Amino acid sequence: MFSKACEYGIRASIFIAKNSFEGKLVSPKEISEEINSPKAFTAKILQALVRHDLIKSVKGAYGGFIIDKDTIASIKLTQIVEAIDGDKIYSGCGLGLEKCDENHPCPMHDKFKVIRDELKHMLETTNLEELALGIKSGASFLKI
Amino acid sequence: MFSKACEYGIRASIFIAKNSFEGKLVSPKEISEEINSPKAFTAKILQALVRHDLIKSVKGAYGGFIIDKDTIASIKLTQIVEAIDGDKIYSGCGLGLEKCDENHPCPMHDKFKVIRDELKHMLETTNLEELALGIKSGASFLKI
DNA sequence: TATAAATAGGATAAAATTATCCGAAATAAA
DNA sequence: TTTATTTCGGATAATTTTATCCTATTTATA
Ligand code: FES
Ligand code: FES
């Protein structure tokens, strides 16, 4: 469904959000340990999220990654997914035709579109805050 | 969503089904031209579908691939997807946790499960016949 | 100012996926 | 029986994705 990079990116963002509630910066080392991902690869993904203005990096000693407390609730999953995987998950043809086109549909189009649109809607309406609260309360987990 | 191999496999199966209505065998060459896919790679995927008893191969001169006319309507998309991509699309965690577990869910689990289950249901209830008829009637297409 | 700690980013490497090639085996027709 | 045609299957190559490594740059603190 999503690429590994995107899975790591979402999990990392949730972990950063959780810590950002308390104003705590976290490092790639801590992140990769908490979400069980390769450290250097995760760091690369974090850089991409910084470039897309979804998270903030503080360079130098005592630095790390953080998200502005008051933006956590406004960051939607779709923004993270698009920053890493692009929009092919929303616009691509389920059977791999060059483009998904109502006027030149593949045989699966009608049925696939319904599901693809629901996925899109879900990613557009789910924000980092609610996911981070799930982790905080112990209702959900980021590894194993 | 699906691997390239799976996309080719589904498109190829639909094309084979369409021709099987008229009892016509088709070759990897013809298939790859009609669905716009790499020939040798497509041939490999067809072999896998044969091993899974989803399509039939006729070896030797004047051979090719075909599907028993009376089984076309009973072959569901899910069977093709599982033969090629396995069941990770049904059972895998959306955020890449080792396994999707109700009792140890990732933060996206509840919302993701709904969509994953709908995808599963769609693949389980869509059969090759209806897809092939769409191609035959000109309502849908297998390339470009 | 010097030092230590941390992100940024380029260069590689490993692994997985996608794609190609070629000879062997099967088989229908001449 | 020979020939031409076609699938089967192993070996290999190209590409993409995933992962690692190392150095430069940044910056808080001593
Ligand atoms: S054309 Fe294939 S999903 Fe729209
Ligand atoms: S645990 Fe992640 S989708 Fe179920």
Coordinates of C-alpha atoms (C1' of nucleotides) and ligand atoms in Angstrom, one line a residue:
Chain A
M1 CA 0.0 0.0 0.0
F2 CA 2.5 2.6 1.2
S3 CA 6.3 2.4 0.6
K4 CA 8.6 1.5 3.6
A5 CA 9.8 5.1 3.5
C6 CA 6.2 6.3 3.9
E7 CA 5.4 3.9 6.7
Y8 CA 8.5 5.0 8.6
G9 CA 7.6 8.6 7.9
I10 CA 4.2 8.3 9.4
R11 CA 5.3 6.4 12.4
A12 CA 8.1 8.9 13.0
S13 CA 5.8 11.8 12.7
I14 CA 3.4 10.3 15.2
F15 CA 6.3 9.8 17.7
I16 CA 7.6 13.3 17.2
A17 CA 4.1 14.7 17.7
K18 CA 3.7 12.8 20.9
N19 CA 6.9 14.3 22.3
S20 CA 6.1 17.7 20.9
F21 CA 3.1 17.9 23.2
E22 CA 5.6 18.3 26.0
G23 CA 8.0 20.5 23.9
K24 CA 10.5 17.7 23.7
L25 CA 12.9 17.4 20.8
V26 CA 13.8 13.9 19.6
S27 CA 16.7 12.6 17.7
P28 CA 16.8 10.1 14.7
K29 CA 18.4 7.6 17.1
E30 CA 15.6 7.8 19.6
I31 CA 13.0 7.8 16.8
S32 CA 14.4 4.8 15.0
E33 CA 14.5 2.9 18.3
E34 CA 11.0 3.8 19.2
I35 CA 9.5 3.0 15.8
N36 CA 11.9 0.1 15.0
S37 CA 13.3 1.5 11.8
P38 CA 16.8 1.9 10.2
K39 CA 18.3 5.0 11.7
A40 CA 20.1 6.6 8.7
F41 CA 17.2 5.8 6.3
T42 CA 14.8 7.3 8.8
A43 CA 16.9 10.4 9.1
K44 CA 16.7 10.9 5.3
I45 CA 12.9 10.7 5.5
L46 CA 12.9 13.2 8.3
Q47 CA 14.9 15.6 6.1
A48 CA 12.2 15.3 3.4
L49 CA 9.5 16.1 6.0
V50 CA 11.4 19.1 7.1
R51 CA 11.8 20.3 3.5
H52 CA 8.0 20.0 3.2
D53 CA 7.5 22.0 6.4
L54 CA 5.7 19.3 8.2
I55 CA 8.2 18.9 11.0
K56 CA 10.9 21.3 12.3
S57 CA 14.5 20.5 12.8
V58 CA 16.8 22.1 15.3
K59 CA 20.4 21.8 14.3
G60 CA 23.5 21.6 16.5
A61 CA 24.0 20.4 20.0
Y62 CA 20.8 19.6 22.0
G63 CA 18.9 19.7 18.7
G64 CA 16.4 17.3 17.2
F65 CA 13.0 17.2 15.6
I66 CA 9.8 18.7 16.8
I67 CA 6.4 19.9 15.5
D68 CA 4.9 23.2 16.5
K69 CA 2.4 22.2 19.2
D70 CA -0.4 24.2 17.7
T71 CA 0.0 22.7 14.2
I72 CA -0.1 19.0 15.3
A73 CA -3.9 18.9 15.0
S74 CA -3.8 20.5 11.6
I75 CA -1.3 18.1 10.0
K76 CA -3.2 15.5 8.0
L77 CA -1.9 12.0 7.1
T78 CA -2.3 12.9 3.4
Q79 CA 0.4 15.6 3.7
I80 CA 2.9 13.1 5.0
V81 CA 2.0 10.5 2.4
E82 CA 2.2 13.0 -0.4
A83 CA 5.5 14.4 0.8
I84 CA 7.0 10.9 0.6
D85 CA 5.1 8.8 -1.9
G86 CA 3.6 11.6 -4.1
D87 CA 0.1 11.5 -5.3
K88 CA 0.1 8.2 -7.3
I89 CA -1.9 6.5 -4.5
Y90 CA -4.8 9.0 -5.2
S91 CA -4.5 9.4 -8.9
G92 CA -3.0 6.2 -10.2
C93 CA -4.8 3.4 -12.1
G94 CA -5.3 0.3 -10.0
L95 CA -4.3 -1.9 -13.0
G96 CA -1.3 0.3 -13.9
L97 CA -2.6 2.1 -17.0
E98 CA -0.5 5.2 -17.6
K99 CA -3.3 7.3 -16.1
C100 CA -6.6 6.8 -14.5
D101 CA -9.1 8.3 -16.9
E102 CA -12.9 8.3 -16.5
N103 CA -13.2 8.4 -20.3
H104 CA -10.7 5.6 -20.9
P105 CA -11.1 3.4 -17.9
C106 CA -9.5 0.1 -17.1
P107 CA -11.9 -2.8 -16.3
M108 CA -11.5 -2.3 -12.6
H109 CA -11.9 1.4 -12.6
D110 CA -15.5 1.8 -11.2
K111 CA -14.9 -0.5 -8.3
F112 CA -11.3 0.6 -7.6
K113 CA -12.2 4.3 -7.6
V114 CA -14.6 3.9 -4.7
I115 CA -11.9 2.4 -2.5
R116 CA -9.2 4.7 -3.6
D117 CA -11.4 7.7 -2.8
E118 CA -12.2 6.3 0.6
L119 CA -8.6 5.9 1.3
K120 CA -8.0 9.4 0.2
H121 CA -10.8 10.7 2.4
M122 CA -9.5 8.8 5.3
L123 CA -6.0 10.3 4.9
E124 CA -7.4 13.7 4.4
T125 CA -9.5 13.6 7.6
T126 CA -7.0 11.9 9.9
N127 CA -4.6 14.2 11.8
L128 CA -1.5 13.7 13.7
E129 CA -3.0 14.7 17.0
E130 CA -5.5 11.9 17.2
L131 CA -2.9 9.3 16.2
A132 CA -0.4 10.6 18.8
L133 CA -3.0 10.6 21.5
G134 CA -3.6 6.9 20.8
I135 CA 0.0 6.2 21.4
K136 CA 0.1 8.4 24.5
S137 CA -2.9 6.6 26.1
G138 CA -1.5 3.2 25.3
A139 CA -4.4 2.3 23.0
S140 CA -2.0 1.9 20.0
F141 CA 1.6 1.1 19.3
L142 CA 4.4 2.2 17.0
K143 CA 6.5 -1.1 16.9
I144 CA 6.4 -4.9 17.1
Chain B
M1 CA -1.2 -0.7 -4.4
F2 CA -0.5 -3.9 -6.4
S3 CA 2.9 -4.8 -7.7
K4 CA 3.6 -4.4 -11.4
A5 CA 3.6 -8.2 -11.7
C6 CA 0.1 -8.3 -10.3
E7 CA -1.1 -5.5 -12.5
Y8 CA 0.2 -7.4 -15.6
G9 CA -1.3 -10.6 -14.2
I10 CA -4.8 -9.2 -13.9
R11 CA -4.7 -7.4 -17.2
A12 CA -3.4 -10.6 -18.9
S13 CA -6.1 -12.7 -17.2
I14 CA -8.8 -10.4 -18.5
F15 CA -7.5 -10.6 -22.0
I16 CA -7.2 -14.3 -21.9
A17 CA -10.7 -14.6 -20.5
K18 CA -12.1 -12.4 -23.3
N19 CA -10.5 -14.7 -25.9
S20 CA -11.5 -17.8 -24.1
F21 CA -15.2 -17.0 -24.6
E22 CA -14.5 -17.9 -28.3
G23 CA -12.2 -20.8 -27.4
K24 CA -9.2 -18.9 -28.7
L25 CA -5.7 -19.6 -27.3
V26 CA -3.5 -16.5 -27.0
S27 CA 0.4 -16.3 -26.8
P28 CA 2.5 -14.2 -24.5
K29 CA 3.5 -12.2 -27.5
E30 CA -0.2 -11.3 -28.3
I31 CA -1.0 -10.8 -24.6
S32 CA 1.9 -8.4 -24.0
E33 CA 1.0 -6.4 -27.1
E34 CA -2.6 -6.1 -26.1
I35 CA -2.0 -5.2 -22.5
N36 CA 1.2 -3.2 -23.2
S37 CA 3.6 -5.2 -20.9
P38 CA 7.1 -6.7 -21.2
K39 CA 6.8 -10.0 -23.0
A40 CA 9.2 -12.2 -21.1
F41 CA 8.2 -10.8 -17.7
T42 CA 4.5 -11.4 -18.6
A43 CA 5.3 -14.9 -19.6
K44 CA 6.8 -15.6 -16.2
I45 CA 3.7 -14.3 -14.5
L46 CA 1.5 -16.5 -16.7
Q47 CA 3.5 -19.5 -15.6
A48 CA 2.7 -18.7 -12.0
L49 CA -1.0 -18.4 -12.8
V50 CA -0.8 -21.8 -14.5
R51 CA 0.8 -23.3 -11.5
H52 CA -2.0 -21.9 -9.4
D53 CA -4.6 -23.5 -11.8
L54 CA -6.1 -20.1 -12.7
I55 CA -5.3 -20.4 -16.4
K56 CA -4.4 -23.3 -18.6
S57 CA -1.4 -23.6 -20.9
V58 CA -1.3 -25.6 -24.0
K59 CA 2.3 -26.4 -24.9
G60 CA 3.9 -26.9 -28.3
A61 CA 2.9 -25.7 -31.7
Y62 CA -0.4 -23.9 -31.9
G63 CA -0.4 -23.7 -28.2
G64 CA -1.0 -20.7 -25.9
F65 CA -3.0 -19.8 -22.8
I66 CA -6.7 -20.2 -22.2
I67 CA -9.3 -20.4 -19.4
D68 CA -12.0 -23.0 -19.3
K69 CA -15.1 -21.2 -20.5
D70 CA -17.3 -22.4 -17.6
T71 CA -14.8 -21.3 -14.9
I72 CA -14.3 -17.7 -16.1
A73 CA -17.2 -16.4 -14.0
S74 CA -16.0 -18.3 -10.9
I75 CA -12.5 -16.8 -11.0
K76 CA -12.3 -13.9 -8.6
L77 CA -9.7 -11.1 -8.7
T78 CA -8.6 -12.1 -5.2
Q79 CA -7.3 -15.4 -6.6
I80 CA -5.1 -13.7 -9.1
V81 CA -3.8 -11.2 -6.5
E82 CA -3.1 -13.8 -4.0
A83 CA -1.3 -16.0 -6.5
I84 CA 1.1 -13.2 -7.4
D85 CA 1.3 -10.8 -4.4
G86 CA 0.3 -13.2 -1.6
D87 CA -2.0 -12.1 1.2
K88 CA -0.1 -9.1 2.6
I89 CA -2.6 -6.8 1.0
Y90 CA -5.3 -8.3 3.2
S91 CA -3.5 -9.1 6.4
G92 CA -0.6 -6.6 6.5
C93 CA -0.4 -3.5 8.8
G94 CA -0.9 -0.2 7.0
L95 CA 2.0 1.3 8.9
G96 CA 4.3 -1.7 8.4
L97 CA 4.2 -3.3 11.9
E98 CA 5.2 -6.9 11.7
K99 CA 1.7 -8.0 11.8
C100 CA -1.7 -6.4 12.1
D101 CA -3.1 -7.4 15.4
E102 CA -6.4 -6.1 17.0
N103 CA -4.8 -6.5 20.4
H104 CA -1.7 -4.6 19.5
P105 CA -2.9 -2.2 16.9
C106 CA -0.9 0.6 15.2
P107 CA -2.4 4.1 15.4
M108 CA -4.0 3.8 12.0
H109 CA -5.5 0.4 12.5
D110 CA -9.2 1.2 13.0
K111 CA -9.4 3.4 10.1
F112 CA -7.1 1.4 7.8
K113 CA -8.9 -1.9 8.5
V114 CA -12.2 -0.5 7.1
I115 CA -10.6 0.3 3.8
R116 CA -8.5 -2.8 3.6
D117 CA -11.6 -4.9 4.3
E118 CA -13.5 -3.1 1.6
L119 CA -10.7 -3.7 -0.9
K120 CA -10.7 -7.4 0.1
H121 CA -14.4 -7.6 -0.4
M122 CA -14.2 -6.0 -3.8
L123 CA -11.5 -8.4 -4.9
E124 CA -13.5 -11.3 -3.5
T125 CA -16.7 -10.4 -5.3
T126 CA -15.3 -9.3 -8.7
N127 CA -14.9 -12.0 -11.2
L128 CA -13.1 -12.3 -14.5
E129 CA -16.2 -12.6 -16.6
E130 CA -17.6 -9.2 -15.8
L131 CA -14.2 -7.6 -16.4
A132 CA -13.8 -9.3 -19.7
L133 CA -17.2 -8.3 -20.8
G134 CA -16.3 -4.7 -20.2
I135 CA -13.4 -5.1 -22.5
K136 CA -15.5 -6.9 -25.1
S137 CA -18.2 -4.2 -25.1
G138 CA -15.7 -1.4 -25.5
A139 CA -16.7 0.0 -22.1
S140 CA -13.2 -0.4 -20.7
F141 CA -9.6 -0.9 -21.9
L142 CA -6.4 -2.8 -21.1
K143 CA -3.8 -0.4 -22.3
I144 CA -2.8 3.3 -22.7
Chain C
dT1 C1' 36.8 30.6 21.5
dA2 C1' 37.0 25.7 21.8
dT3 C1' 34.4 21.6 22.2
dA4 C1' 31.0 18.4 21.9
dA5 C1' 26.6 17.1 20.0
dA6 C1' 23.4 17.1 16.5
dT7 C1' 21.2 17.6 11.7
dA8 C1' 22.3 17.9 6.4
dG9 C1' 23.7 15.7 2.5
dG10 C1' 26.5 13.2 -0.8
dA11 C1' 28.4 8.7 -2.0
dT12 C1' 27.9 3.9 -1.7
dA13 C1' 26.0 -0.6 -0.9
dA14 C1' 22.5 -4.2 -0.3
dA15 C1' 18.2 -6.1 -1.4
dA16 C1' 14.0 -6.4 -3.9
dT17 C1' 11.5 -5.8 -8.0
dT18 C1' 11.2 -5.6 -12.8
dA19 C1' 12.9 -7.2 -17.1
dT20 C1' 15.6 -9.9 -20.7
dC21 C1' 17.9 -13.9 -22.7
dC22 C1' 18.6 -18.5 -24.1
dG23 C1' 18.3 -23.4 -24.3
dA24 C1' 15.2 -27.4 -23.0
dA25 C1' 10.9 -29.8 -23.4
dA26 C1' 6.5 -30.4 -25.5
dT27 C1' 3.5 -31.0 -29.4
dA28 C1' 0.8 -30.3 -33.7
dA29 C1' 1.3 -30.7 -38.5
dA30 C1' 3.8 -31.7 -42.6
Chain D
dT1 C1' 10.0 -38.9 -38.2
dT2 C1' 11.2 -34.3 -39.0
dT3 C1' 10.2 -29.6 -38.5
dA4 C1' 8.3 -25.6 -36.8
dT5 C1' 6.1 -23.5 -33.1
dT6 C1' 5.3 -22.7 -28.5
dT7 C1' 5.6 -23.0 -23.2
dC8 C1' 8.9 -23.9 -19.3
dG9 C1' 12.5 -22.7 -16.5
dG10 C1' 17.1 -21.2 -15.2
dA11 C1' 20.5 -17.6 -15.5
dT12 C1' 21.5 -13.0 -15.8
dA13 C1' 20.8 -7.9 -16.1
dA14 C1' 18.7 -3.4 -15.2
dT15 C1' 16.2 -0.6 -12.2
dT16 C1' 14.1 0.9 -8.1
dT17 C1' 13.8 0.8 -3.3
dT18 C1' 15.8 0.3 1.0
dA19 C1' 19.8 0.9 3.9
dT20 C1' 24.5 2.4 5.4
dC21 C1' 28.6 5.3 5.9
dC22 C1' 31.2 9.3 6.3
dT23 C1' 32.1 14.2 6.3
dA24 C1' 30.5 19.0 6.5
dT25 C1' 27.8 22.3 8.8
dT26 C1' 25.4 24.1 12.7
dT27 C1' 24.9 25.5 17.4
dA28 C1' 24.5 25.3 22.6
dT29 C1' 27.5 25.2 26.3
dA30 C1' 31.7 25.2 28.9
Ligands
FES1 S1 -8.4 3.6 -15.1 FE1 -7.8 2.0 -13.8 S2 -8.5 2.7 -11.9 FE2 -9.2 4.3 -13.2
FES2 S1 -2.0 -2.9 13.2 FE1 -1.6 -1.5 11.7 S2 -3.3 -1.8 10.4 FE2 -3.7 -3.2 12.0

